[in-house]
Coordinates of C-alpha atoms in Angstrom, one line a residue:
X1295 CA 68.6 198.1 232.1
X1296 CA 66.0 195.6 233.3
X1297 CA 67.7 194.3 236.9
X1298 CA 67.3 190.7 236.7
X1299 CA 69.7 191.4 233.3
X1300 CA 72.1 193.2 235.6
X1301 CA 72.0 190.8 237.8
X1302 CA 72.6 187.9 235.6
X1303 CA 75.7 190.0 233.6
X1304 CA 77.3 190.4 237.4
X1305 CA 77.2 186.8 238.4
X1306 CA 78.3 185.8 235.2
X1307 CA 81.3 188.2 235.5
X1308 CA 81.8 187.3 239.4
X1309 CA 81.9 183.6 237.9
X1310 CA 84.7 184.5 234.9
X1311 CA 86.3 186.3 237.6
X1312 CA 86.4 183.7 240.2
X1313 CA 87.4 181.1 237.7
X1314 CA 90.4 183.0 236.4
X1315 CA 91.7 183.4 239.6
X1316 CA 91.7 179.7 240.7
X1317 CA 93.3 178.5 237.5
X1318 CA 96.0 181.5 238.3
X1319 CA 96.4 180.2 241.8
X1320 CA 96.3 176.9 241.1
X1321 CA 97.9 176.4 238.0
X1322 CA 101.2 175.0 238.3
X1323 CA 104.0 172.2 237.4
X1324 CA 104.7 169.5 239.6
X1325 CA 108.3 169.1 240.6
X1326 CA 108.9 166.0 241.9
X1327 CA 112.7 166.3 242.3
X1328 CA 112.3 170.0 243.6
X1329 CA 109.6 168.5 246.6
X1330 CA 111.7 165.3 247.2
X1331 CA 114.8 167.7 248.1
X1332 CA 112.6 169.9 249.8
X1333 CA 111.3 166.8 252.1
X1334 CA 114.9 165.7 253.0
X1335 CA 115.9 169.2 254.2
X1336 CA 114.9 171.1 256.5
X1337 CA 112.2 173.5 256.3
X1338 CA 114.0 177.3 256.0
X1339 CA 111.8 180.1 258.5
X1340 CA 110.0 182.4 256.0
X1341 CA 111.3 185.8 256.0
X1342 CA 109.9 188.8 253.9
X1343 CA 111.2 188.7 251.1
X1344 CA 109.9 184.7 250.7
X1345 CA 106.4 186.5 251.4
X1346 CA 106.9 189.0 248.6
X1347 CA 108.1 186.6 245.9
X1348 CA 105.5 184.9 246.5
X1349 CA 102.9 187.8 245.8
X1350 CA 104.6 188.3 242.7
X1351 CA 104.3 184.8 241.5
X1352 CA 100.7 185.1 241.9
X1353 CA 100.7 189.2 240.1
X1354 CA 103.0 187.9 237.2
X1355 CA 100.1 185.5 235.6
X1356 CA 97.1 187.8 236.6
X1357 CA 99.5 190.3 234.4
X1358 CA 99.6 187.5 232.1
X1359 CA 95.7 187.9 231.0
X1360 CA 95.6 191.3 230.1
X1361 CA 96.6 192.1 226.4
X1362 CA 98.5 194.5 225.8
X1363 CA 100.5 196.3 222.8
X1364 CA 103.9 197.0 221.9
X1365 CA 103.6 200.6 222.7
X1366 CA 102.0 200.2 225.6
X1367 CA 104.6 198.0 227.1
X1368 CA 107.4 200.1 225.7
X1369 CA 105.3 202.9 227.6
X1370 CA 105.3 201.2 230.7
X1371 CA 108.6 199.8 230.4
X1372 CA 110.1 203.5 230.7
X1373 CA 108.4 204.6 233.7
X1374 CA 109.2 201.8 235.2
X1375 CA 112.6 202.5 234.8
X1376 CA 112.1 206.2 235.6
X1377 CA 110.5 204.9 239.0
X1378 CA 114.2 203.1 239.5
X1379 CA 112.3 199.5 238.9
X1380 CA 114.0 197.6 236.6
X1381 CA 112.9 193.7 236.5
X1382 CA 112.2 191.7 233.4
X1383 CA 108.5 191.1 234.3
X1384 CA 108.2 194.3 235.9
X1385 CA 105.6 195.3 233.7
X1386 CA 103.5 191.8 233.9
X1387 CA 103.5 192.4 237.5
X1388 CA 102.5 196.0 237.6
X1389 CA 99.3 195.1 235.1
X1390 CA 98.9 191.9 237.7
X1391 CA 98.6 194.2 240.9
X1392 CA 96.0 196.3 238.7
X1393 CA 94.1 193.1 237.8
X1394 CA 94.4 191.4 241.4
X1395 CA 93.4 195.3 242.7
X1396 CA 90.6 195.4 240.7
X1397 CA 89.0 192.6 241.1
X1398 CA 89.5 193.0 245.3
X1399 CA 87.7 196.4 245.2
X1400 CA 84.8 194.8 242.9
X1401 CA 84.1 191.8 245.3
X1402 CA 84.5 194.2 248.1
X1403 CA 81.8 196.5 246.9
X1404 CA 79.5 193.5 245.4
X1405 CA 79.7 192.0 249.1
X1406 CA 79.5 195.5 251.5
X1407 CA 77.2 198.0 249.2
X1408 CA 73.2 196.5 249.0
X1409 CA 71.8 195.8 246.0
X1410 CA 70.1 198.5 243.7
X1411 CA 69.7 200.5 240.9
X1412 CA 73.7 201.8 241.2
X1413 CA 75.2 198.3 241.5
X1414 CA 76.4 198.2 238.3
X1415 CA 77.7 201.8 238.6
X1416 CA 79.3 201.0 242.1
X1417 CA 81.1 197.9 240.5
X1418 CA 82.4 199.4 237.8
X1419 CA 83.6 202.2 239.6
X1420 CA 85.5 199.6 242.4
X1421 CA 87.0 198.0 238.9
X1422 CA 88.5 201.7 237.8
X1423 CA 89.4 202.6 241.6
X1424 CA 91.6 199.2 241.7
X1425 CA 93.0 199.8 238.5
X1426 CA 94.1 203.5 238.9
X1427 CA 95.6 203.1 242.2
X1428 CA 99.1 201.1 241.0
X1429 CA 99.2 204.0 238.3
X1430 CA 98.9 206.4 240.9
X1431 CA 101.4 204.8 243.5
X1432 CA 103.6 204.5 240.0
X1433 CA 104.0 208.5 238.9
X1434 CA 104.0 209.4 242.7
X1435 CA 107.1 207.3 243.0
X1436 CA 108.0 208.7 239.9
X1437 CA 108.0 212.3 240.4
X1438 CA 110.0 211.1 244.5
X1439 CA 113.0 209.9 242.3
X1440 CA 113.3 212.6 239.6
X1441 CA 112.9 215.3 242.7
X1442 CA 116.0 213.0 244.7
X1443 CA 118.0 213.1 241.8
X1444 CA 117.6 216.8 240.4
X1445 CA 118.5 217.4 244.0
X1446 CA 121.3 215.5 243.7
X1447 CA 122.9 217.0 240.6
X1448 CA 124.4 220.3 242.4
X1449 CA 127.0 218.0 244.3
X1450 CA 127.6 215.8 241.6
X1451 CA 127.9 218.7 239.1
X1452 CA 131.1 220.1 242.0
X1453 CA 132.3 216.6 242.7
X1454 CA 132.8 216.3 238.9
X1455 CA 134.8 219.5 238.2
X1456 CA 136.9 218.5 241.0
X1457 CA 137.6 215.1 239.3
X1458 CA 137.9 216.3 235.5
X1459 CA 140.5 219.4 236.8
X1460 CA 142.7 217.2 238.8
X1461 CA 143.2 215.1 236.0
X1462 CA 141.0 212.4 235.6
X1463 CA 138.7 211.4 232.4
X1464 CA 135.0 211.7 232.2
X1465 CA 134.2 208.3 232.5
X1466 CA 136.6 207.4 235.6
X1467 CA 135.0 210.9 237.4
X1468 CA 131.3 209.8 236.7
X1469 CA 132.5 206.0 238.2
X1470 CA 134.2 207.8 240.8
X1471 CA 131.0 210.3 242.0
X1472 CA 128.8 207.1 241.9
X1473 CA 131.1 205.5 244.4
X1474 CA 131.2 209.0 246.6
X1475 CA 127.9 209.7 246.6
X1476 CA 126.3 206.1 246.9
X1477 CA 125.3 207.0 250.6
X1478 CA 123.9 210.3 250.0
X1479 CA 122.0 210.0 246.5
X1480 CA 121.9 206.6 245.9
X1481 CA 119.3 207.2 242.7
X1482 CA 121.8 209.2 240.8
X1483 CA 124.4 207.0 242.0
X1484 CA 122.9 204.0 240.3
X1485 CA 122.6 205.8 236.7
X1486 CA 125.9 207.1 236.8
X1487 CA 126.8 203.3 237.5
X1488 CA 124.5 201.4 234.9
X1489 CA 126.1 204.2 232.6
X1490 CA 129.4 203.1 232.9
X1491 CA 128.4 199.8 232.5
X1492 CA 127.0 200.4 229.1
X1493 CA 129.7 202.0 228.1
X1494 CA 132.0 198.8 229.5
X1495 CA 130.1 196.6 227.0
X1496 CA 130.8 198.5 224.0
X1497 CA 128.0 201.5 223.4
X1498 CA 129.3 204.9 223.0
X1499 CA 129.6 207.4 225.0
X1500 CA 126.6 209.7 223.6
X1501 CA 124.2 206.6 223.3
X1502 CA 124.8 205.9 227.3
X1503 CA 124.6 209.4 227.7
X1504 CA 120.8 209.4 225.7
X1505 CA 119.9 206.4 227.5
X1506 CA 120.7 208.0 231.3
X1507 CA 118.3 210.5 230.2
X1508 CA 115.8 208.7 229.1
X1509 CA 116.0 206.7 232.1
X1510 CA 115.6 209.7 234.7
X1511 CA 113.4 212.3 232.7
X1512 CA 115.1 215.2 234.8
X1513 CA 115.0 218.1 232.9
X1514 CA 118.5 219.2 234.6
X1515 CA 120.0 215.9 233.9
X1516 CA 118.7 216.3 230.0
X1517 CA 120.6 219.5 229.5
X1518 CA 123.9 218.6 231.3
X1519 CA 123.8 215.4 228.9
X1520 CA 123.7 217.7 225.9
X1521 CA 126.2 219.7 227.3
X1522 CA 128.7 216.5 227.6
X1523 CA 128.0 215.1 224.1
X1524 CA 128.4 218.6 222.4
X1525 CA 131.6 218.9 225.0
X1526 CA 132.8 215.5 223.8
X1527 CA 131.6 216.2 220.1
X1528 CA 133.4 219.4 220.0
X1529 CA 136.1 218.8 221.7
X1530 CA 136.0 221.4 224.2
X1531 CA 136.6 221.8 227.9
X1532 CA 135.0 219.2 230.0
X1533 CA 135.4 221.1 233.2
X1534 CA 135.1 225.0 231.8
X1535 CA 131.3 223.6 230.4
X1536 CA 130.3 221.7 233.8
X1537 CA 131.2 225.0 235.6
X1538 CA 129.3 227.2 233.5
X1539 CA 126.4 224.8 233.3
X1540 CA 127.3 224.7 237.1
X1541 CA 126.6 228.0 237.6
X1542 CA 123.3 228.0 235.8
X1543 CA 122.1 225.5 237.8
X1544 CA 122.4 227.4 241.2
X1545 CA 120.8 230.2 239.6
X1546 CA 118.2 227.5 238.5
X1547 CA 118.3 226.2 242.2
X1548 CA 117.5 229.6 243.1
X1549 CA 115.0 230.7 241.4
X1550 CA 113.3 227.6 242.1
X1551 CA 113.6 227.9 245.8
X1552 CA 111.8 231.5 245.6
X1553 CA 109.2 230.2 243.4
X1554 CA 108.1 227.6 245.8
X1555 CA 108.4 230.4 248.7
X1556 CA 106.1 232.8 246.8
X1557 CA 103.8 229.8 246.9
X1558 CA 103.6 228.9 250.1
X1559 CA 101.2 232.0 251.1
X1560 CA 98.5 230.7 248.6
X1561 CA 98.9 226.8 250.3
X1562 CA 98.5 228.3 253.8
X1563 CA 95.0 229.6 253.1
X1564 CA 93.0 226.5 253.3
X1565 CA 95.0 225.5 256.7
X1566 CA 94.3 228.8 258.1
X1567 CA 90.8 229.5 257.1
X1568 CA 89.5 225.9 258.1
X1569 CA 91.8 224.8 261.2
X1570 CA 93.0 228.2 262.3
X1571 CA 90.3 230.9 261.7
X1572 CA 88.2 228.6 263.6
X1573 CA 90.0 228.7 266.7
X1574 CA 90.7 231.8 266.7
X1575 CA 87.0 232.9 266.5
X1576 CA 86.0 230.4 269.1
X1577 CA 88.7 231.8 271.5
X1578 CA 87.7 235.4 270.4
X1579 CA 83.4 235.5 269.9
X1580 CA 83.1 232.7 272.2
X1581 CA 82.7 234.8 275.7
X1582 CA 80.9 237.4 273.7
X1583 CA 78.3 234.8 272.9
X1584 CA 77.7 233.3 276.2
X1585 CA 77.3 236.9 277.7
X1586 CA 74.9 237.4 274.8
X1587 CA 73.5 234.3 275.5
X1588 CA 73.1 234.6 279.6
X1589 CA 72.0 237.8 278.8
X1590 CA 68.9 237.4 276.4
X1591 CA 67.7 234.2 277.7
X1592 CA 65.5 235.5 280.9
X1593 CA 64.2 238.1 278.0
X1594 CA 63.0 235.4 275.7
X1595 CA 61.5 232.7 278.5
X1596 CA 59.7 235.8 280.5
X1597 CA 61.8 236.0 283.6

C-alpha cells in the first residue's frame, strides 16, 4: 500500500474516531429542573460508586454504536449471567468497554510507536488487543464462578438431605440453604435464591430448575437438576436420589482432586528447569569454574 494512502486512511479513521467520541461525551439532555435542585442543595462528596456510574454512562453509548444481532446478544446475554452480572444494559456496556478499550490502545500505539511500514499493522493489532481483553477478563471471571459454585455443591448437596429428611419440601430446603450458606458460597446462594423467586411468580418447578442451569453452566449443577426434575416427575425419593447423587459426587470430587495431583509434576517443570535448575548449577559449577578459571588464566596470558 502506497504510505501517503495509509496515512490519509489513519487520519481519516483517527478523525471518525475522535468525533464519535465527543458526540458520546458530549451528547446529552439538559435538565433544567434536575440542575436548579442540584444548585439549591448541597453538593454530596463523590464516593466510588458515583465514579463508576459515571464510567458506565459514558461505556453504555460507545456500546450503543456497535451493531449487533439477536444471537449475538442472546450469546452475550448468557455469559453474562454465567459471570453472575445481571444488568439490563450489561451487554451495551460490555461492547462499550471493548469500543472505549479499543480505541485507547489504537491512539496509544498511533502516539508511542514511529511511523513506518507496520503502522497500519501495529494499529490494527492495538484495535484487536483492546477488544479481546473485556472478552478475556469476561470467561476468566466465568470459569472463577462455575469453579466457586461446583465447589459449593458438596455442602449444599448435605445441607439439603438434612432439610428434605427432617421434613421439609424442596423448595423451602433450597430457600433455606441459600439463607445458610449466604456467607460461605454466596454464588450458589444467589441461584438457589433467584430460583425461588421464579418459582414465586408462577413458573414451574422444572423450568426454574432449566433456567438455574443455564445460568451456572456447571456440569454438576446440570446433572443434580435432572436428577430433581426426573425425582419430581417420577415421584420418587427426593432425599434417597440427592444421597445417591451425593455419593457420586464425592467420588467425582475425588477423582478430580487426584487428577489435578497427577498434574502437578508436569507444571513443576518449567519452574524448576528455569528458576531452580539454575541455582542449583550456580551453587554447584560455580567454584568449579572459578578454580578452572584462576587456574588456566596464567596459562593463556603467558605467566
Amino acid at each position: 500500500m502506497n504510505p501517503s494512502i495509509a496515512v490519509l486512511l489513519i487520519g481519516l479513521l483517527l478523525f471518525i474516531v475522535f468525533f464519535s467520541f465527543l458526540v458520546t461525551l458530549f451528547r446529552r439532555r439538559v435538565n433544567v429542573e434536575g440542575r436548579v435542585r442540584l444548585a439549591a442543595s448541597p453538593t454530596p462528596a463523590k464516593n466510588l460508586s458515583d465514579y463508576v456510574n459515571s464510567i458506565f454512562a459514558l461505556f453504555k453509548p460507545l456500546g450503543g454504536f456497535i451493531p449487533r444481532s439477536v444471537e449475538e446478544m442472546s450469546r452475550q446475554e448468557r455469559r453474562m449471567a454465567q459471570a453472575g452480572i445481571r444488568r439490563k444494559d450489561g451487554v451495551v456496556l460490555f461492547h462499550g468497554a471493548q469500543f472505549a478499550l479499543a480505541l485507547i490502545f489504537l491512539l496509544t500505539s498511533l502516539s508511542v510507536l514511529p511511523a513506518s511500514r507496520y503502522t497500519a499493522a501495529f494499529a490494527f493489532g492495538s484495535i484487536l488487543l483492546g477488544a479481546a481483553l473485556p472478552d478475556i477478563w469476561l470467561s476468566r471471571s466465568i470459569e472463577a464462578r462455575k469453579e466457586r459454585i461446583q465447589l459449593a455443591i458438596p455442602d449444599a448437596l448435605d445441607l439439603t438431605v438434612v432439610c428434605v429428611e427432617a421434613g421439609l419440601g424442596l423448595d423451602q430446603a433450597l430457600l433455606r440453604i441459600s439463607e445458610e450458606i449466604n456467607d460461605a458460597y454466596p454464588d450458589l446462594s444467589d441461584e438457589f435464591r433467584l430460583r425461588n423467586i421464579e418459582v414465586n411468580m408462577g413458573r414451574t418447578r422444572a423450568e426454574a430448575f432449566r433456567n438455574l442451569a443455564a445460568r451456572t453452566g456447571v456440569d454438576d449443577l446440570k446433572s443434580l437438576v435432572a436428577i430433581l426434575i426426573q425425582s419430581d416427575r417420577f415421584g420418587t425419593s427426593v432425599g434417597q436420589a440427592l444421597r445417591v447423587f451425593a455419593d457420586a459426587l464425592r467420588l467425582k470430587r475425588q477423582m478430580r482432586a487426584r487428577e489435578r495431583a497427577a498434574k502437578l509434576p508436569i507444571k513443576m517443570i518449567p519452574i524448576m528447569v528455569f528458576f531452580i535448575f539454575p541455582s542449583i548449577f550456580v551453587v554447584v559449577v560455580g567454584p568449579a569454574v572459578i578454580q578452572i578459571i584462576k587456574g588456566l588464566l596464567p596459562i593463556f596470558t603467558g605467566q
